[in-house]
Tab-separated table of C-alpha atoms in Angstrom:
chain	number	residue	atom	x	y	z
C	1	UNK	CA	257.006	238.165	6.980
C	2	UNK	CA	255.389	240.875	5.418
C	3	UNK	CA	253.015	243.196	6.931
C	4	UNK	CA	251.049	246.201	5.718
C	5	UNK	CA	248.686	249.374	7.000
C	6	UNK	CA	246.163	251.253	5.209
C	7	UNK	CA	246.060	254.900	5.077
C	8	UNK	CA	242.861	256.408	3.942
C	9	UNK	CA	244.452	259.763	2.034
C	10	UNK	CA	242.856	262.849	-0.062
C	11	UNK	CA	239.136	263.889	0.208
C	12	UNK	CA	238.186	260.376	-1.904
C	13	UNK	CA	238.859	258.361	1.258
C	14	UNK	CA	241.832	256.185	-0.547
C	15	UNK	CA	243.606	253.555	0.804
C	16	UNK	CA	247.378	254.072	0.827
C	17	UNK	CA	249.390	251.501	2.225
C	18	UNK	CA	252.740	250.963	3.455
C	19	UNK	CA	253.923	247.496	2.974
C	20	UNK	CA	257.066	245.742	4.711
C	21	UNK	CA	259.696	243.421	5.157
C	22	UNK	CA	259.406	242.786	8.914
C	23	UNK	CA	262.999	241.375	9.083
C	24	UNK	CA	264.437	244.232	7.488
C	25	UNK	CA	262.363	247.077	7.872
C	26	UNK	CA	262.201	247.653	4.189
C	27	UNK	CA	259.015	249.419	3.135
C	28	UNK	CA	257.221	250.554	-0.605
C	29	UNK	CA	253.976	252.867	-0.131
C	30	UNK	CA	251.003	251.429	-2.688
C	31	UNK	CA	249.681	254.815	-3.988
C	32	UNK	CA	250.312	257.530	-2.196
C	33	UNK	CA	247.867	259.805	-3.549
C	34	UNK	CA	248.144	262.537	-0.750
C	35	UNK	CA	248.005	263.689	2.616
C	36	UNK	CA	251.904	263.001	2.353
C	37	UNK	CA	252.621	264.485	6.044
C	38	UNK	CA	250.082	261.821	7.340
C	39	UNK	CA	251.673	258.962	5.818
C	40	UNK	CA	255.374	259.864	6.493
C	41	UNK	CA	253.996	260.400	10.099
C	42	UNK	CA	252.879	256.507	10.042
C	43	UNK	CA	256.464	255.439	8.275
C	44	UNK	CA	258.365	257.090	11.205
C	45	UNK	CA	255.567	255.627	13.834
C	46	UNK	CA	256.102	252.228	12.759
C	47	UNK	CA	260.360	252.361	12.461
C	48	UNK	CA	260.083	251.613	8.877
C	49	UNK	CA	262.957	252.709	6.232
C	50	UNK	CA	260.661	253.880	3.091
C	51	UNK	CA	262.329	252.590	-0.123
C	52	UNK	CA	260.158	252.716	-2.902
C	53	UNK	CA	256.724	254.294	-4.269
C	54	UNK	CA	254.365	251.656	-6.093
C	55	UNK	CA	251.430	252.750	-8.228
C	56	UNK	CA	248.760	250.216	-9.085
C	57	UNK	CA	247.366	253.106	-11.750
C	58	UNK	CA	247.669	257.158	-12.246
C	59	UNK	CA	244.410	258.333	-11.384
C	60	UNK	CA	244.749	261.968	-8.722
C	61	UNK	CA	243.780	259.975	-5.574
C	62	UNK	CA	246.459	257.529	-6.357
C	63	UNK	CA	249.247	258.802	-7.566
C	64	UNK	CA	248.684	262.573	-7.105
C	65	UNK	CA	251.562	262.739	-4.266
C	66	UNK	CA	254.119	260.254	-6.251
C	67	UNK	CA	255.912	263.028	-7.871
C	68	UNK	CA	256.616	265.212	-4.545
C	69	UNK	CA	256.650	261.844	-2.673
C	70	UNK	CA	259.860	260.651	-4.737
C	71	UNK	CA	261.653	264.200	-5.246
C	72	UNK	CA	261.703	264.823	-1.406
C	73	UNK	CA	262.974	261.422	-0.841
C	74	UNK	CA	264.844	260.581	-3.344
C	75	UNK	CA	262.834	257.387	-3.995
C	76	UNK	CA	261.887	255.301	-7.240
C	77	UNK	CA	258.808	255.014	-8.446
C	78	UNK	CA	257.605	252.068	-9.717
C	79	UNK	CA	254.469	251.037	-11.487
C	80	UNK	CA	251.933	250.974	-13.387
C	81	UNK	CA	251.468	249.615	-16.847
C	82	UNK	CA	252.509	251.923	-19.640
C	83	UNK	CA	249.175	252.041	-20.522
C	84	UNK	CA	248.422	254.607	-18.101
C	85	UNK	CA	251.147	256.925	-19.525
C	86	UNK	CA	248.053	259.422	-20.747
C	87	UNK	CA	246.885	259.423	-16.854
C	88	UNK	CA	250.343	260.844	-15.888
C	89	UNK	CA	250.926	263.653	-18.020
C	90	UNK	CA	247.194	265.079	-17.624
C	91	UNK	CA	247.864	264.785	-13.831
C	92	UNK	CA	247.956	268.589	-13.462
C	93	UNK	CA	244.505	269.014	-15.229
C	94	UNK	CA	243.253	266.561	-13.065
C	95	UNK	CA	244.192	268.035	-10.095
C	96	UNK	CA	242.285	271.213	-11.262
C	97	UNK	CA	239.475	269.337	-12.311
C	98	UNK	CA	239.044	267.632	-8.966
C	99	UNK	CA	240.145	270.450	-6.786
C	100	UNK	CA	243.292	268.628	-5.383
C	101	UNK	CA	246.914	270.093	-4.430
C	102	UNK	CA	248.842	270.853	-7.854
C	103	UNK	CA	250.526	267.257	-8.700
C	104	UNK	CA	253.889	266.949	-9.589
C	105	UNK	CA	254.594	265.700	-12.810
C	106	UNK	CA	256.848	262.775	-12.772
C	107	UNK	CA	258.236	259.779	-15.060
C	108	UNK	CA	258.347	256.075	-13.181
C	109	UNK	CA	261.331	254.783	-12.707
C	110	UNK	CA	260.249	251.714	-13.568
C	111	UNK	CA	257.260	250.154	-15.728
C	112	UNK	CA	255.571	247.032	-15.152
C	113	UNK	CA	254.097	244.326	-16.652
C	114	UNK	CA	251.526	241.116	-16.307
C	115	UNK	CA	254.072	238.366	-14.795
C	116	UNK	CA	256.903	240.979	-12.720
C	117	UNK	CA	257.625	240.710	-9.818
C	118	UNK	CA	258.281	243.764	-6.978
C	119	UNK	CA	260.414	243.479	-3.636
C	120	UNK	CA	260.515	245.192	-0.452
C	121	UNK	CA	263.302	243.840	2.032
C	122	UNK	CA	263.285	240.041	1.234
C	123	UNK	CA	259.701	239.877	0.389
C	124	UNK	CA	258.733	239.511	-3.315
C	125	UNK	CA	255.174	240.381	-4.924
C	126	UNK	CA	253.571	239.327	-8.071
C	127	UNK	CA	252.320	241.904	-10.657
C	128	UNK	CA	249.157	241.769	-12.458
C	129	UNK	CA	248.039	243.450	-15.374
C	130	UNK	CA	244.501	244.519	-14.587
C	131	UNK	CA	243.444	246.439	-17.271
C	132	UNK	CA	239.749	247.806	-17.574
C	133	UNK	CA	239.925	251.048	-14.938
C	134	UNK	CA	242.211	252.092	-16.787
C	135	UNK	CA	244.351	250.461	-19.403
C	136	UNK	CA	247.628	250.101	-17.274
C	137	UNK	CA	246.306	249.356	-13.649
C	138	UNK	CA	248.337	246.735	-12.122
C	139	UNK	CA	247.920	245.185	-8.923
C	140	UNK	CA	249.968	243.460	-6.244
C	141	UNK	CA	249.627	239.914	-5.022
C	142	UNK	CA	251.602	238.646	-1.976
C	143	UNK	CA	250.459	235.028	-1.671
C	144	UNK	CA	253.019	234.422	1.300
C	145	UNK	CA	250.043	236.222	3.903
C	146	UNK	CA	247.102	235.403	1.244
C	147	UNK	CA	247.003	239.409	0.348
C	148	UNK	CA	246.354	241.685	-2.598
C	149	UNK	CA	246.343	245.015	-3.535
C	150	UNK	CA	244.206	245.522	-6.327
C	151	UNK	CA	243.578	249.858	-6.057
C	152	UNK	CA	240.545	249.995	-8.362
C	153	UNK	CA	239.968	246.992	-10.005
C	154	UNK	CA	237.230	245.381	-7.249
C	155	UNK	CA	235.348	246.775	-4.091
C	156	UNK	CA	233.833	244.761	-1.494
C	157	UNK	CA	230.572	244.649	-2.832
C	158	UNK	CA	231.099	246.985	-6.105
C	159	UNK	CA	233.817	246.961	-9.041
C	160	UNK	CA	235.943	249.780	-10.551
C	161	UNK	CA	234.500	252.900	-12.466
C	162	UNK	CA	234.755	252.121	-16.447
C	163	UNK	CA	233.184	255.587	-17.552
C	164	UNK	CA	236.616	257.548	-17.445
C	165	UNK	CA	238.658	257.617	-20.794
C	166	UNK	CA	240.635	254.554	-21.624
C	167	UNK	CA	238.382	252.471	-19.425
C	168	UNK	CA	236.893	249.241	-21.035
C	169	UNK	CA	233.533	247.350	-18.854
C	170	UNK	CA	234.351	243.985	-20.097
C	171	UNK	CA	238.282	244.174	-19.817
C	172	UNK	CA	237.658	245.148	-16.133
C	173	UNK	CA	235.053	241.688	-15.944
C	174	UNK	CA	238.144	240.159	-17.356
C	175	UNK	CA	240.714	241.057	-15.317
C	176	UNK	CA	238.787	240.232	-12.459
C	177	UNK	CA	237.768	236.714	-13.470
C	178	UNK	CA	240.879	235.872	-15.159
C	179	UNK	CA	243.138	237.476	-12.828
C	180	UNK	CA	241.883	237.536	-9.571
C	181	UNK	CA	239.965	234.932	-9.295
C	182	UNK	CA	243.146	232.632	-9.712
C	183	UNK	CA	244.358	233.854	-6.528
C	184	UNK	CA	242.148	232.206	-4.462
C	185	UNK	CA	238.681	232.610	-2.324
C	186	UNK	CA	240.326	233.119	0.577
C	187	UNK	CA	242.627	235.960	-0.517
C	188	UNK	CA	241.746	239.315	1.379
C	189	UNK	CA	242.318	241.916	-1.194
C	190	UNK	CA	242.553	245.628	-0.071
C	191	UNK	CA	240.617	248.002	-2.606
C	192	UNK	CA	241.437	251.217	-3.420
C	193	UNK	CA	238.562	252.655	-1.638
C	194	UNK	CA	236.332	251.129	1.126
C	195	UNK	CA	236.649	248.729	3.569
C	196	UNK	CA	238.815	244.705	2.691
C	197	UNK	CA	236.786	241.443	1.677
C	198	UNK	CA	237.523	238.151	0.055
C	199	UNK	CA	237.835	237.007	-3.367
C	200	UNK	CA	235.363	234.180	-2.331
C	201	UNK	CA	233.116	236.362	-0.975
C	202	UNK	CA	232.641	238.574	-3.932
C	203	UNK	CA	232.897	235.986	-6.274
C	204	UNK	CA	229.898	234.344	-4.545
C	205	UNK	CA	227.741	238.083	-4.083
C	206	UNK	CA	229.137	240.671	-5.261
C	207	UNK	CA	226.331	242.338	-7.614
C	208	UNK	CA	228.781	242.526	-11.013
C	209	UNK	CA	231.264	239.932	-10.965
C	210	UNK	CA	228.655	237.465	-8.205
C	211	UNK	CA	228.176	233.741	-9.747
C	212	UNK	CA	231.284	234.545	-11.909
């Protein structure tokens, strides 16, 4: 089976998680924008043998630990779409501009795109191109447990930002209806910020994408 915690990282309250094979042990970390002592403190805690580093997009919260992350471990990273390859390199300026720890520069391993697929252990995930955040945010979909990991794209009761460079209000609309929606009502999906909810249940009220 595959299992998962949440580890809200970096002054913006983000929600890192660790996500595992539970027959092998086999873990990835979903964005690990920071705080990197806290979540190697929950990888040792739950017994888990960290493998890879997945990025759903390369905004500071999100990615602004990948580069340290993967040179102290020796760890791939994998993710996003090359569309956010502008995001990476101006990682340093962002990290001055929001006041976070220098960030690392780094170059994924591996880029992804709409239709791959990711595994941890014996566990596979489906990737999404979700453009609209930003024009290579990906997410994660594990239909096995009825889960996704969708970083910016959707909030419970709010959608992603579109006012930073390279974001797009109706791609975002589009990714969500086109994308997520497909994965079911009763998918939980765990945003990059703020607490889980349903597809169903923002599809029904959430205030952008409600009716949709």
């Amino acid at each position: 089976m595959l299992r998962y915690a949440t580890i809200p990282v970096t002054p913006f309250a983000q929600n890192c998680s660790l996500v595992w094979c539970d027959a092998t042990r086999e873990a990835a970390v979903i964005d690990p924008g920071g705080d990197l002592d806290a979540v190697l403190a929950e990888v040792q805690r739950l017994g888990l043998d960290l493998r890879q580093i997945w990025l759903t997009h390369a905004h500071i919260d999100h990615a602004g630990g990948a580069g340290e992350l993967a040179e102290r471990l020796g760890l791939p990273i994998v993710g996003p779409h090359r569309g956010d390859q502008f995001w990476i390199d101006g990682l340093p300026q962002q990290s001055r501009m929001f006041g976070f720890p220098p960030a690392r520069p780094f170059a994924p391993t591996r880029w992804l795109d709409d239709g791959d697929e990711v595994t941890v252990g014996q566990e596979r995930l489906h990737v999404r191109h979700c453009p609209g955040h930003t024009p290579g945010h990906v997410v994660f979909h594990a239909p096995q447990i009825r889960r996704a990991f969708v970083g910016d794209v959707l909030f419970a009761g709010s959608i992603g930002r579109t006012d930073f460079p390279g974001g797009n209000h109706q791609q975002l609309l589009d990714s969500i209806t086109q994308r997520l929606w497909p994965m079911g009502d009763d998918t939980v999906f765990i945003p990059g910020h703020g607490p889980e909810s349903t597809f169903g249940e923002e599809r029904r009220h959430n205030p952008f994408v409600g009716g949709t």
